[in-house]
mmCIF file of C-alpha atoms and ligand atoms in Angstrom:
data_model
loop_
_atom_site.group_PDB
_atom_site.id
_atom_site.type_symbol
_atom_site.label_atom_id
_atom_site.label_comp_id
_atom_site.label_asym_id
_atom_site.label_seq_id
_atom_site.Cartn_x
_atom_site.Cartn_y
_atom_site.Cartn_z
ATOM 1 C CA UNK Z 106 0.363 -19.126 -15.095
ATOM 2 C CA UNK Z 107 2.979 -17.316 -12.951
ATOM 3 C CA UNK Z 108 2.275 -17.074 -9.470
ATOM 4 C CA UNK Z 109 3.435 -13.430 -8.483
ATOM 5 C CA UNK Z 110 5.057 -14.565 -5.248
ATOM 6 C CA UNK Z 111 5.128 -11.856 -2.174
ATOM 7 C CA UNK Z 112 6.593 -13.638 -0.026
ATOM 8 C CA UNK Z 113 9.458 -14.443 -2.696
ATOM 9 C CA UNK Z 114 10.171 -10.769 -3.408
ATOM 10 C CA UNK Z 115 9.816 -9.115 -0.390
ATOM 11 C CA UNK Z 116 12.160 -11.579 1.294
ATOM 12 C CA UNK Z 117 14.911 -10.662 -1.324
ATOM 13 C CA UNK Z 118 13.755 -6.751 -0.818
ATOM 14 C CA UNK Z 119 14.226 -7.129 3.192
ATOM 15 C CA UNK Z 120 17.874 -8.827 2.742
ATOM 16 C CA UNK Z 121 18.724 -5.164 0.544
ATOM 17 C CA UNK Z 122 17.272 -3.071 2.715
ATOM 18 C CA UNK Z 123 18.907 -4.657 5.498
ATOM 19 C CA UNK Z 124 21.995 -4.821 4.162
ATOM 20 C CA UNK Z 125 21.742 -1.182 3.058
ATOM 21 C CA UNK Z 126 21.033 -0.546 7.250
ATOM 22 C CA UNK Z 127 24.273 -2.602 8.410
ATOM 23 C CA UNK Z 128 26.103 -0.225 5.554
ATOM 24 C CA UNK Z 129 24.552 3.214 6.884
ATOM 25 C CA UNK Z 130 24.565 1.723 10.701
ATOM 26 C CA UNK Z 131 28.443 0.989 9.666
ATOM 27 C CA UNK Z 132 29.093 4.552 8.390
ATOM 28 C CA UNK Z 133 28.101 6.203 11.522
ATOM 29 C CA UNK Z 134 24.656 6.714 10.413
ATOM 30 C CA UNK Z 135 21.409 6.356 12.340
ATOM 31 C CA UNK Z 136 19.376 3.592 11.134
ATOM 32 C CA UNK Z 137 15.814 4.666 9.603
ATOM 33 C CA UNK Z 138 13.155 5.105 12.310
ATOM 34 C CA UNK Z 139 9.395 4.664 11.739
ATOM 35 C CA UNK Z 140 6.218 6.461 13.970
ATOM 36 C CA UNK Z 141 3.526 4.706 14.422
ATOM 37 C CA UNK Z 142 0.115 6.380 15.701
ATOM 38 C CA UNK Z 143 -2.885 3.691 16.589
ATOM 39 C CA UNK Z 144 -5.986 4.852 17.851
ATOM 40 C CA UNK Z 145 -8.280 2.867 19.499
ATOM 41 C CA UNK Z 146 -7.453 -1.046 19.771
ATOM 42 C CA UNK Z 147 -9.204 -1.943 15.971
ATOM 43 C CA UNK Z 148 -8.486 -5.952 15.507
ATOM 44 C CA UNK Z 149 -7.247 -4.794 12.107
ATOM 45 C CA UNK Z 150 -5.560 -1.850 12.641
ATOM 46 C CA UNK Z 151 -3.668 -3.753 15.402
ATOM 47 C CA UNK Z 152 -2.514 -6.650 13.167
ATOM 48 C CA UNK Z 153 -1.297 -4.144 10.453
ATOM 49 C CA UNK Z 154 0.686 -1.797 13.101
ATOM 50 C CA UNK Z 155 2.536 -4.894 14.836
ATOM 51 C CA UNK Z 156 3.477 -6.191 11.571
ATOM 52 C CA UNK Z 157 4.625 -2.910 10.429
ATOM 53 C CA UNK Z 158 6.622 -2.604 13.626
ATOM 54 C CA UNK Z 159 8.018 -5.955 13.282
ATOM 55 C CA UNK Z 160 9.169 -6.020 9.622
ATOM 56 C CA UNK Z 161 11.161 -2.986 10.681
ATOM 57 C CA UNK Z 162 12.694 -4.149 13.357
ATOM 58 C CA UNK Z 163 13.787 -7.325 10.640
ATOM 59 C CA UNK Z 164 15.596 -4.809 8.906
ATOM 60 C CA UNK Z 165 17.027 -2.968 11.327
ATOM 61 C CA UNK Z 166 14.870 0.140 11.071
ATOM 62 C CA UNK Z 167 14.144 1.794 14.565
ATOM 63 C CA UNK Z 168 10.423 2.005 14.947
ATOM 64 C CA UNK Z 169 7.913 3.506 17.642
ATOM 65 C CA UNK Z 170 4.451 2.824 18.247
ATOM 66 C CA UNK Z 171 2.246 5.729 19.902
ATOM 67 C CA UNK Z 172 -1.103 3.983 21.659
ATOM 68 C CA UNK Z 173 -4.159 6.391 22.067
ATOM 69 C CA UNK Z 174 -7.345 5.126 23.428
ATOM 70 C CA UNK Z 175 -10.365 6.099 21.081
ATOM 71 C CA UNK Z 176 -11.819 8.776 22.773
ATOM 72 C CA UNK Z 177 -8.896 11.231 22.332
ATOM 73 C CA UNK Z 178 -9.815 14.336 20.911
ATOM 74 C CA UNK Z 179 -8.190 16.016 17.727
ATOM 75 C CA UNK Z 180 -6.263 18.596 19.640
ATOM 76 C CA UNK Z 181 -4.042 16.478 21.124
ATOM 77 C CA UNK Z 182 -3.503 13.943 18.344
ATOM 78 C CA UNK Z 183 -2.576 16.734 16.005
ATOM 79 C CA UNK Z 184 -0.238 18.088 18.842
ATOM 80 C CA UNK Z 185 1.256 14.492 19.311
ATOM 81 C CA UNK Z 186 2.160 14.545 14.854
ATOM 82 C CA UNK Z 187 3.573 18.044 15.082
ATOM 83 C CA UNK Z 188 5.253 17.075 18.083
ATOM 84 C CA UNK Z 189 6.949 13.983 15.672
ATOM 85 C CA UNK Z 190 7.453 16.320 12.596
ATOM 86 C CA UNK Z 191 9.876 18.490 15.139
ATOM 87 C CA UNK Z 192 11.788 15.173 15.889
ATOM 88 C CA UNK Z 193 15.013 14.762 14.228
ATOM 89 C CA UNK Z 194 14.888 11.318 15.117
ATOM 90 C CA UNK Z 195 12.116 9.874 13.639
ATOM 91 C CA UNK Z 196 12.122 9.767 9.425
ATOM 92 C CA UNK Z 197 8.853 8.209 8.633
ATOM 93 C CA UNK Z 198 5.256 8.711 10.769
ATOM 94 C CA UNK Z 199 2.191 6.926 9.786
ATOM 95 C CA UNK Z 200 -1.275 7.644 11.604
ATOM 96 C CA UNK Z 201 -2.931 3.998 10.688
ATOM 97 C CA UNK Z 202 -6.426 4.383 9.869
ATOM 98 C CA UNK Z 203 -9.689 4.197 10.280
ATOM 99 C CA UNK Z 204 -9.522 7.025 13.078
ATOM 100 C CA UNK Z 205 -12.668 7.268 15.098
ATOM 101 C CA UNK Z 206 -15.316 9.663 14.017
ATOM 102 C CA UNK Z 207 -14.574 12.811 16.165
ATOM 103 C CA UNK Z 208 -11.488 12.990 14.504
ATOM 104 C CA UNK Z 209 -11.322 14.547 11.098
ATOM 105 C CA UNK Z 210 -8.934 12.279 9.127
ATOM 106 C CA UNK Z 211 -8.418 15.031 6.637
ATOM 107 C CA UNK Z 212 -6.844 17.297 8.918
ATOM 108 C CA UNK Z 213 -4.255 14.868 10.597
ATOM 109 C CA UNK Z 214 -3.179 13.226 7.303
ATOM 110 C CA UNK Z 215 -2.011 17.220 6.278
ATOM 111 C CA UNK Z 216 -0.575 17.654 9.763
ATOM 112 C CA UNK Z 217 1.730 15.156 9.056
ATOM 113 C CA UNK Z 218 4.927 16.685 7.507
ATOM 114 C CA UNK Z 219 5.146 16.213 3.403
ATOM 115 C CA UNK Z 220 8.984 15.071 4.104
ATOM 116 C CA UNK Z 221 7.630 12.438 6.751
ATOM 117 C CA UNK Z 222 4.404 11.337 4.752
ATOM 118 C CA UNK Z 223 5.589 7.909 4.255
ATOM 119 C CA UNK Z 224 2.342 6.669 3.740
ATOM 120 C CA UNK Z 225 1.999 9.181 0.549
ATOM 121 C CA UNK Z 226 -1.334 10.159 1.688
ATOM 122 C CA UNK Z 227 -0.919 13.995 1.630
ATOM 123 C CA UNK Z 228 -1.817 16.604 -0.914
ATOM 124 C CA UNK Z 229 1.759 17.290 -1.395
ATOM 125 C CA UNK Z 230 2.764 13.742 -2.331
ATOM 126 C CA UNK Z 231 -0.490 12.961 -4.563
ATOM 127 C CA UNK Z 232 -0.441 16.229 -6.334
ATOM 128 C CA UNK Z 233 3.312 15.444 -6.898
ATOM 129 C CA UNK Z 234 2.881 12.001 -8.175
ATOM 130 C CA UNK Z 235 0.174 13.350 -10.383
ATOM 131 C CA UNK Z 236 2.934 15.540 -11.883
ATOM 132 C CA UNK Z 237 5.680 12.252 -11.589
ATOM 133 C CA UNK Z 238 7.743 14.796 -9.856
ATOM 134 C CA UNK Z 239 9.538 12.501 -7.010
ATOM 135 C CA UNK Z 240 7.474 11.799 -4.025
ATOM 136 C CA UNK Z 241 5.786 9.242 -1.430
ATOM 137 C CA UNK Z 242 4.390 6.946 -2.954
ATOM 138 C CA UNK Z 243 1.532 5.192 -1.580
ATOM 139 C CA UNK Z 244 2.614 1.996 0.144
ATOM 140 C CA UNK Z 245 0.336 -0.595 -1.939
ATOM 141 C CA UNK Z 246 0.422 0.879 -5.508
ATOM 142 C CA UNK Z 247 4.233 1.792 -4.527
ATOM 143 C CA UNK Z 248 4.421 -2.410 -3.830
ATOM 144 C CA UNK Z 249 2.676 -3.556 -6.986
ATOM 145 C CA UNK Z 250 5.077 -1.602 -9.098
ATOM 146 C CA UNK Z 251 7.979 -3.075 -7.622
ATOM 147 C CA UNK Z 252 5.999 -6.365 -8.148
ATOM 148 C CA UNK Z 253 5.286 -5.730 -11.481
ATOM 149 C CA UNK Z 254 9.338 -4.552 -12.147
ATOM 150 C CA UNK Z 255 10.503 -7.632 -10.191
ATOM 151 C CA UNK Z 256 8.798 -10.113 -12.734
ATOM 152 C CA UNK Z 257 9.957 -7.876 -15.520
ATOM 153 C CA UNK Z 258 6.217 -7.317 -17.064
ATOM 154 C CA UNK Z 259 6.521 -4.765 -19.519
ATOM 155 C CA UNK Z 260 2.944 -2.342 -19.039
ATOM 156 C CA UNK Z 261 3.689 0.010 -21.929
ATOM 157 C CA UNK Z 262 1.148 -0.062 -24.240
ATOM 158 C CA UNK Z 263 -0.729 -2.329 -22.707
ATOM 159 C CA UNK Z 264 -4.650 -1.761 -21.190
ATOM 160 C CA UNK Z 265 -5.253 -1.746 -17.520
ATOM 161 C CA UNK Z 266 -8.776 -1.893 -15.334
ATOM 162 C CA UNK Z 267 -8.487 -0.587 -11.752
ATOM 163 C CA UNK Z 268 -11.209 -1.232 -9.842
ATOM 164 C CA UNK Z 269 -11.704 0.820 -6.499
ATOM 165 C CA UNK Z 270 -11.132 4.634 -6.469
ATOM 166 C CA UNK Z 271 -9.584 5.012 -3.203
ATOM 167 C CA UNK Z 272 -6.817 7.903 -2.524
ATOM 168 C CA UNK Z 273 -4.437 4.748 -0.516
ATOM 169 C CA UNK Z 274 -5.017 2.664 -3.689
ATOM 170 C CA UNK Z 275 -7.165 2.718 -7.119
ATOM 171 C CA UNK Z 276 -7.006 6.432 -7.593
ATOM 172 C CA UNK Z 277 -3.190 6.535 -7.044
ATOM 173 C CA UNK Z 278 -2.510 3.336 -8.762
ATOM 174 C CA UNK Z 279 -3.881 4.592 -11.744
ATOM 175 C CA UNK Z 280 -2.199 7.527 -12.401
ATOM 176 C CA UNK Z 281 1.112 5.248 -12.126
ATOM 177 C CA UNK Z 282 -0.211 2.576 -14.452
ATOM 178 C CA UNK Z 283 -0.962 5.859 -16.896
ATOM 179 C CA UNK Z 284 2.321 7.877 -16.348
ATOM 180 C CA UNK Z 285 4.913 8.075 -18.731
ATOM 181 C CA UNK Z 286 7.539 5.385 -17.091
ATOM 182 C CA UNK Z 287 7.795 2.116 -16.134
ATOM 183 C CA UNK Z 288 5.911 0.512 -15.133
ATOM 184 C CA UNK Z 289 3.718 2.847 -16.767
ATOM 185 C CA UNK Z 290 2.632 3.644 -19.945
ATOM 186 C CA UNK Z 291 -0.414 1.726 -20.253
ATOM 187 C CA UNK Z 292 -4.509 3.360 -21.161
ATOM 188 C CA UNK Z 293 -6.397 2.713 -17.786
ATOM 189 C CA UNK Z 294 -9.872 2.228 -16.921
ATOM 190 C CA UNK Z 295 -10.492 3.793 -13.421
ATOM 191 C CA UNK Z 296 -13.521 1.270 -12.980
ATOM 192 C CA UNK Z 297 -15.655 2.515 -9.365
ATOM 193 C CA UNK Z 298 -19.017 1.699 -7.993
ATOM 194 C CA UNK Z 299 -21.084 3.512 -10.556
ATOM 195 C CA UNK Z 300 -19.030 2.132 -13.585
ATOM 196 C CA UNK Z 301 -21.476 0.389 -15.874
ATOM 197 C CA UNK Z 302 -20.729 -2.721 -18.366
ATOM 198 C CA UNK Z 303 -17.537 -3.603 -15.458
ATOM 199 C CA UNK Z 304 -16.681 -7.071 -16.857
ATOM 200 C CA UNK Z 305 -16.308 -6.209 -20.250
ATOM 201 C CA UNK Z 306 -13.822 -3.537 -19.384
ATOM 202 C CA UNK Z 307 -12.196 -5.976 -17.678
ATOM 203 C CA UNK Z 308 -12.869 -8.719 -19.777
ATOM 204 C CA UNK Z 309 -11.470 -6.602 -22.806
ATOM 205 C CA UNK Z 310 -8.259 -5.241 -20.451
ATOM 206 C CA UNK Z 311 -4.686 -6.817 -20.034
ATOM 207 C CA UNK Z 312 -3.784 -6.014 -16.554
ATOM 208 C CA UNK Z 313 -6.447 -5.606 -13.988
ATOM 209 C CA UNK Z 314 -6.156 -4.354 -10.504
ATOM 210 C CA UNK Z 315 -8.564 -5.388 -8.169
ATOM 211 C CA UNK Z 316 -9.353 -2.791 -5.097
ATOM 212 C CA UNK Z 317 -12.261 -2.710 -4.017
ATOM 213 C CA UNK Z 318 -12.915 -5.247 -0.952
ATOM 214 C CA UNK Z 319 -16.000 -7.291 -2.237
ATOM 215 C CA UNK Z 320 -14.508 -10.884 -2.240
ATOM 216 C CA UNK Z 321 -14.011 -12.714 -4.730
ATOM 217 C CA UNK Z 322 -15.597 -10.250 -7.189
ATOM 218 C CA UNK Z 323 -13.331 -10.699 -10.256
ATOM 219 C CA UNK Z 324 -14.689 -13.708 -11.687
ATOM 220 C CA UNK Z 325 -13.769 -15.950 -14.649
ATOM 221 C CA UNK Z 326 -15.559 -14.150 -17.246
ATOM 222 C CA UNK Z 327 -14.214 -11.111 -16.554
ATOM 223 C CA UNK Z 328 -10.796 -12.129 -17.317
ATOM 224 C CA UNK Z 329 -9.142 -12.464 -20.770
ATOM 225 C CA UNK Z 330 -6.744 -15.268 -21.727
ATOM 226 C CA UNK Z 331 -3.435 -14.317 -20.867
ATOM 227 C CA UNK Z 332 -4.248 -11.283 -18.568
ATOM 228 C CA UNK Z 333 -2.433 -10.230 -15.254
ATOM 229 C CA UNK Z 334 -4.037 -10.132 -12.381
ATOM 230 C CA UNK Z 335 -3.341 -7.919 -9.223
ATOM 231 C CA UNK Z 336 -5.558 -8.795 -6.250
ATOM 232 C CA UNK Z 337 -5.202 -6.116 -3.337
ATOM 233 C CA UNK Z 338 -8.213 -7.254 -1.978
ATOM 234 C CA UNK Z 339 -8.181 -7.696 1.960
ATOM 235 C CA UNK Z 340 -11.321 -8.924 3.372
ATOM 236 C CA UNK Z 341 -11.492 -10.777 6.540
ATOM 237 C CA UNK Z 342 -14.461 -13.757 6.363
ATOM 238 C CA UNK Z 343 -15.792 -15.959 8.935
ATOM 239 C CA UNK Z 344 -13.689 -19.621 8.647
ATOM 240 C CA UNK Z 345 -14.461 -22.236 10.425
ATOM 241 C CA UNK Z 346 -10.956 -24.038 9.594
ATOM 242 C CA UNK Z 347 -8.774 -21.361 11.147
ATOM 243 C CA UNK Z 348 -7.870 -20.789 15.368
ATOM 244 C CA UNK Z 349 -8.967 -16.981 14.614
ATOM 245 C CA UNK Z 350 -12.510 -17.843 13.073
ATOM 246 C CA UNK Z 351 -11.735 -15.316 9.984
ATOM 247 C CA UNK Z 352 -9.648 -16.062 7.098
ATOM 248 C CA UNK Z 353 -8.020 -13.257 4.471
ATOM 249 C CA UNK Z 354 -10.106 -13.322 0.809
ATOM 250 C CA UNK Z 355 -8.915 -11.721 -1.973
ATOM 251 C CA UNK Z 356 -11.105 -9.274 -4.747
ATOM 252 C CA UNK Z 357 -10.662 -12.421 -7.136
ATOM 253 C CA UNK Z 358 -12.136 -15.679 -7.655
ATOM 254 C CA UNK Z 359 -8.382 -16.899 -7.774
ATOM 255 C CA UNK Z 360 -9.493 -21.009 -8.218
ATOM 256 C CA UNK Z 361 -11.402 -20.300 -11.371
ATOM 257 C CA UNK Z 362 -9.491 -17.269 -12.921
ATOM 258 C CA UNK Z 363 -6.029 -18.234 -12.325
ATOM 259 C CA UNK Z 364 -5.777 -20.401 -15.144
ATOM 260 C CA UNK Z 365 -6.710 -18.104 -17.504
ATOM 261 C CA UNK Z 366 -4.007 -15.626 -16.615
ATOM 262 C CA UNK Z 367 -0.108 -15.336 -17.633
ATOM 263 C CA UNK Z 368 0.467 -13.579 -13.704
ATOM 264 C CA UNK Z 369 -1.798 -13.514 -10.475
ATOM 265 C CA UNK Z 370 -0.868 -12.349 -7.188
ATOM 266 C CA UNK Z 371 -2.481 -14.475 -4.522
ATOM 267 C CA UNK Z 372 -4.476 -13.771 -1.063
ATOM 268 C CA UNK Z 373 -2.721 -13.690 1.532
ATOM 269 C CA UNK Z 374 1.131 -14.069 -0.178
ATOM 270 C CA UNK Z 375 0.816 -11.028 -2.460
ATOM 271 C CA UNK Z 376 0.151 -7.663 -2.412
ATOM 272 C CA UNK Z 377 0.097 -7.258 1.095
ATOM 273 C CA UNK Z 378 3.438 -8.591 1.701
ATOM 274 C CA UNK Z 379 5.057 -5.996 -1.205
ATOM 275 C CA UNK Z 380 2.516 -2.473 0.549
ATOM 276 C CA UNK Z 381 5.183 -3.473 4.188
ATOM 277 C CA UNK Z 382 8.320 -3.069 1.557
ATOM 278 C CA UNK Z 383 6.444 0.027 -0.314
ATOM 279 C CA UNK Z 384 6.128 1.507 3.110
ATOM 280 C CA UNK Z 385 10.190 0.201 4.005
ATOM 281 C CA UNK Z 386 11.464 1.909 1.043
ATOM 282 C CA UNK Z 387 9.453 5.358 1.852
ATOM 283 C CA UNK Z 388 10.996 5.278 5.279
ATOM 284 C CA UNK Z 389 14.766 4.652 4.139
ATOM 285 C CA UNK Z 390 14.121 7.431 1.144
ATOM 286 C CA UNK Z 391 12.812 9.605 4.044
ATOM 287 C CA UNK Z 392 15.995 8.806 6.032
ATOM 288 C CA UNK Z 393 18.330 9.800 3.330
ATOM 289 C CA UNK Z 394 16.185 12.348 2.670
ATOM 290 C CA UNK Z 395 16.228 12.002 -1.348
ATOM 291 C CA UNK Z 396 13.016 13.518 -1.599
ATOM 292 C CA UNK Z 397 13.302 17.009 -1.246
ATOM 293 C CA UNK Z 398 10.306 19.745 -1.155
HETATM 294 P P1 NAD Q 887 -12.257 1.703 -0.202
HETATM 295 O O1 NAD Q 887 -13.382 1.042 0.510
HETATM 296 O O2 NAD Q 887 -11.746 3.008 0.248
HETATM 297 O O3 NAD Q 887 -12.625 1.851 -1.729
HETATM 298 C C1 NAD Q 887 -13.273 0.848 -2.421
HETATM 299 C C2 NAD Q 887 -13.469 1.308 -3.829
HETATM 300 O O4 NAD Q 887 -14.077 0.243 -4.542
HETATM 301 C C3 NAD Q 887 -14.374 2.517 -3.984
HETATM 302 O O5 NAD Q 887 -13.718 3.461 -4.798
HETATM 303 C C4 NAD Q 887 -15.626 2.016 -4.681
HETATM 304 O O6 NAD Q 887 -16.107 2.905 -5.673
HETATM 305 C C5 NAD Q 887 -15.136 0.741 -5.344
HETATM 306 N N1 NAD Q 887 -16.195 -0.270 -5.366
HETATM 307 C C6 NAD Q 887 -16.919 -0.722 -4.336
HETATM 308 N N2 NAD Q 887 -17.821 -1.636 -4.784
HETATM 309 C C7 NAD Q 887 -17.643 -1.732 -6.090
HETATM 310 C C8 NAD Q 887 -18.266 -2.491 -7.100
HETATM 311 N N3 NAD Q 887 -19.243 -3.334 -6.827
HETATM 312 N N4 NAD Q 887 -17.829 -2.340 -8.358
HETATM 313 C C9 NAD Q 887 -16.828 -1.500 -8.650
HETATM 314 N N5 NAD Q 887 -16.185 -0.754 -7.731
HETATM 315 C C10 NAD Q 887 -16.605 -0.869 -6.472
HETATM 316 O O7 NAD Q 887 -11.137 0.598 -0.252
HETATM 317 P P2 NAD Q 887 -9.522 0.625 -0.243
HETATM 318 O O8 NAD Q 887 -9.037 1.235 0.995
HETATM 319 O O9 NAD Q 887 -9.009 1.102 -1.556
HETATM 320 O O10 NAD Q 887 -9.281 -0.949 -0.176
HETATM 321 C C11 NAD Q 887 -9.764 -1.825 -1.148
HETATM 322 C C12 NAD Q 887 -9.421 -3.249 -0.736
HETATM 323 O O11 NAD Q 887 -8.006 -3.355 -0.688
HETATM 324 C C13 NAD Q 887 -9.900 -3.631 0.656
HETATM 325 O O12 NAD Q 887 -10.181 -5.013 0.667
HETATM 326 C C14 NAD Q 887 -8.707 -3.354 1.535
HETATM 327 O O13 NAD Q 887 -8.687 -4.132 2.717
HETATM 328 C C15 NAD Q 887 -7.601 -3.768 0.599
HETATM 329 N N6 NAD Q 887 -6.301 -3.154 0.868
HETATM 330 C C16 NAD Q 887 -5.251 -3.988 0.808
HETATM 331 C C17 NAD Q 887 -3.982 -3.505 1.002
HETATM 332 C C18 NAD Q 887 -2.838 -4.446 0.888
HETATM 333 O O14 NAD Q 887 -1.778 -4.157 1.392
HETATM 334 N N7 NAD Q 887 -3.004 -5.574 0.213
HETATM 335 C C19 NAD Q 887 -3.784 -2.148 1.285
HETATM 336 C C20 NAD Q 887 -4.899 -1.296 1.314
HETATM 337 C C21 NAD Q 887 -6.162 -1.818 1.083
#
């Protein structure tokens, strides 16, 4: 079994993309700046933002982080992106959800400029990445495929489960799993909460990705010999070994299945390590502006 290693890869991605900063920095260029919108003070959402904030800063990215308290109303958060999309000095903007319920998460993830989407979460980028036409991708699926690249597993051909249907994750991931590139090229099962007979299409399937947030739901017998394993899952459980009180599970029963794969991402040291590059490498693209629309 291969252990596929986040915190090995995106060490070695940060050096690049650092590196690629000094260069741009060097050649009178403004580093890449990232927005930041949190709403509401979410012990989640405020973990995920500072770490966002601080990976940039490890690069050398400029970054901002906008605070509203969660009783701000939908005019004035949708003034606040437009406001950003006018800025010439800020590339990237994310809007970190969940957003409280007067606010219609639909209509602020299209306020946000296509060019500055570096989450990949509007219209414009999904229907373009349906099409593989360039665009933001999402910043987990975007992650696993550099994952996937970095360990040189080759997808064509091959059969892939996704479970979890989410725009940020499943649905996205697996169009790219399907596309014709690589990684790509393999015949995907979108598996979702209605699928019936789950483990044996994942029991019959050589890559699965796991999205769906029930921990430790991929279990030994739904895994084939020799099978790779993506676990996105992020679920926070009560631990009474850790200062917090919570620990991070994954979507897989990682003791039991791991020895029946050829590659497993762990939880934490995985996935989530590789969606903070996927969202890095959005950010510099928006800098340089190589997507255009
Ligand atoms: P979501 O809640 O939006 O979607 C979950 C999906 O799972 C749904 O499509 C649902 O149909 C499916 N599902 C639920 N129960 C199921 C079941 N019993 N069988 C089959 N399918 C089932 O979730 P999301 O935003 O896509 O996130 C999924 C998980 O990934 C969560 O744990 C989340 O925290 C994690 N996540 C991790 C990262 C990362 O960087 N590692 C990024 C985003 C999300």
């Amino acid at each position: 079994m291969i252990l596929l290693d986040g915190k090995l890869v995106s060490a070695e991605m940060k050096l690049k993309l650092k590196a690629e900063v000094t260069e741009m920095v060097a050649a009178g260029k403004r580093a890449p700046h990232l927005c930041a919108i949190l709403v509401g003070n979410n012990g989640a959402s405020e973990t995920y933002v500072s770490s966002k904030v601080r990976n940039c800063e490890e690069v050398g990215f400029g970054s901002s982080l906008i605070r509203f308290d969660s009783d701000i109303s939908e005019e004035v958060l949708l003034d606040k992106i437009h406001e950003i999309n006018d800025d010439e000095t800020i590339d990237g903007l994310i809007v970190q959800l969940p957003l409280p319920p007067q606010i219609n998460v639909q209509k602020v993830t299209e306020a946000i400029s296509p060019s500055k989407d570096v989450d990949g979460f509007h219209p414009t980028n999904s229907g373009r990445l349906m099409q593989n036409l360039p665009a933001f991708i999402p910043a987990t699926p975007y992650g696993i495929l550099m994952m996937l690249d970095y360990y040189g597993i080759q997808t064509e051909g091959k059969t892939c489960a996704v479970i979890g249907r989410s725009n940020i994750v499943g649905m996205p991931m697996s169009v790219l799993m399907a596309r014709n590139d690589s990684p790509g090229n393999c015949t995907v099962t979108l598996c979702h909460s209605k699928t019936k007979n789950l483990e044996q299409v994942t029991a019959a399937s050589d890559i699965i990705v796991a999205a769906l947030g029930r921990p430790g739901f991929v279990k030994e017998n739904m895994v084939k010999e020799g099978a790779i394993v993506i676990d996105v899952g992020i679920t926070r459980v009560p631990s009474a070994t850790t200062k917090s009180g919570f620990k991070i599970a994954g979507d897989v029963d990682f003791q039991n299945v791991s020895s029946k794969c050829a590659y497993i991402s762990p939880v934490p040291g995985g996935v989530g390590l590789m969606t903070i590059i996927g969202l890095l490498k959005n950010t510099m693209a928006a800098a340089k502006k190589e997507i255009s629309f």
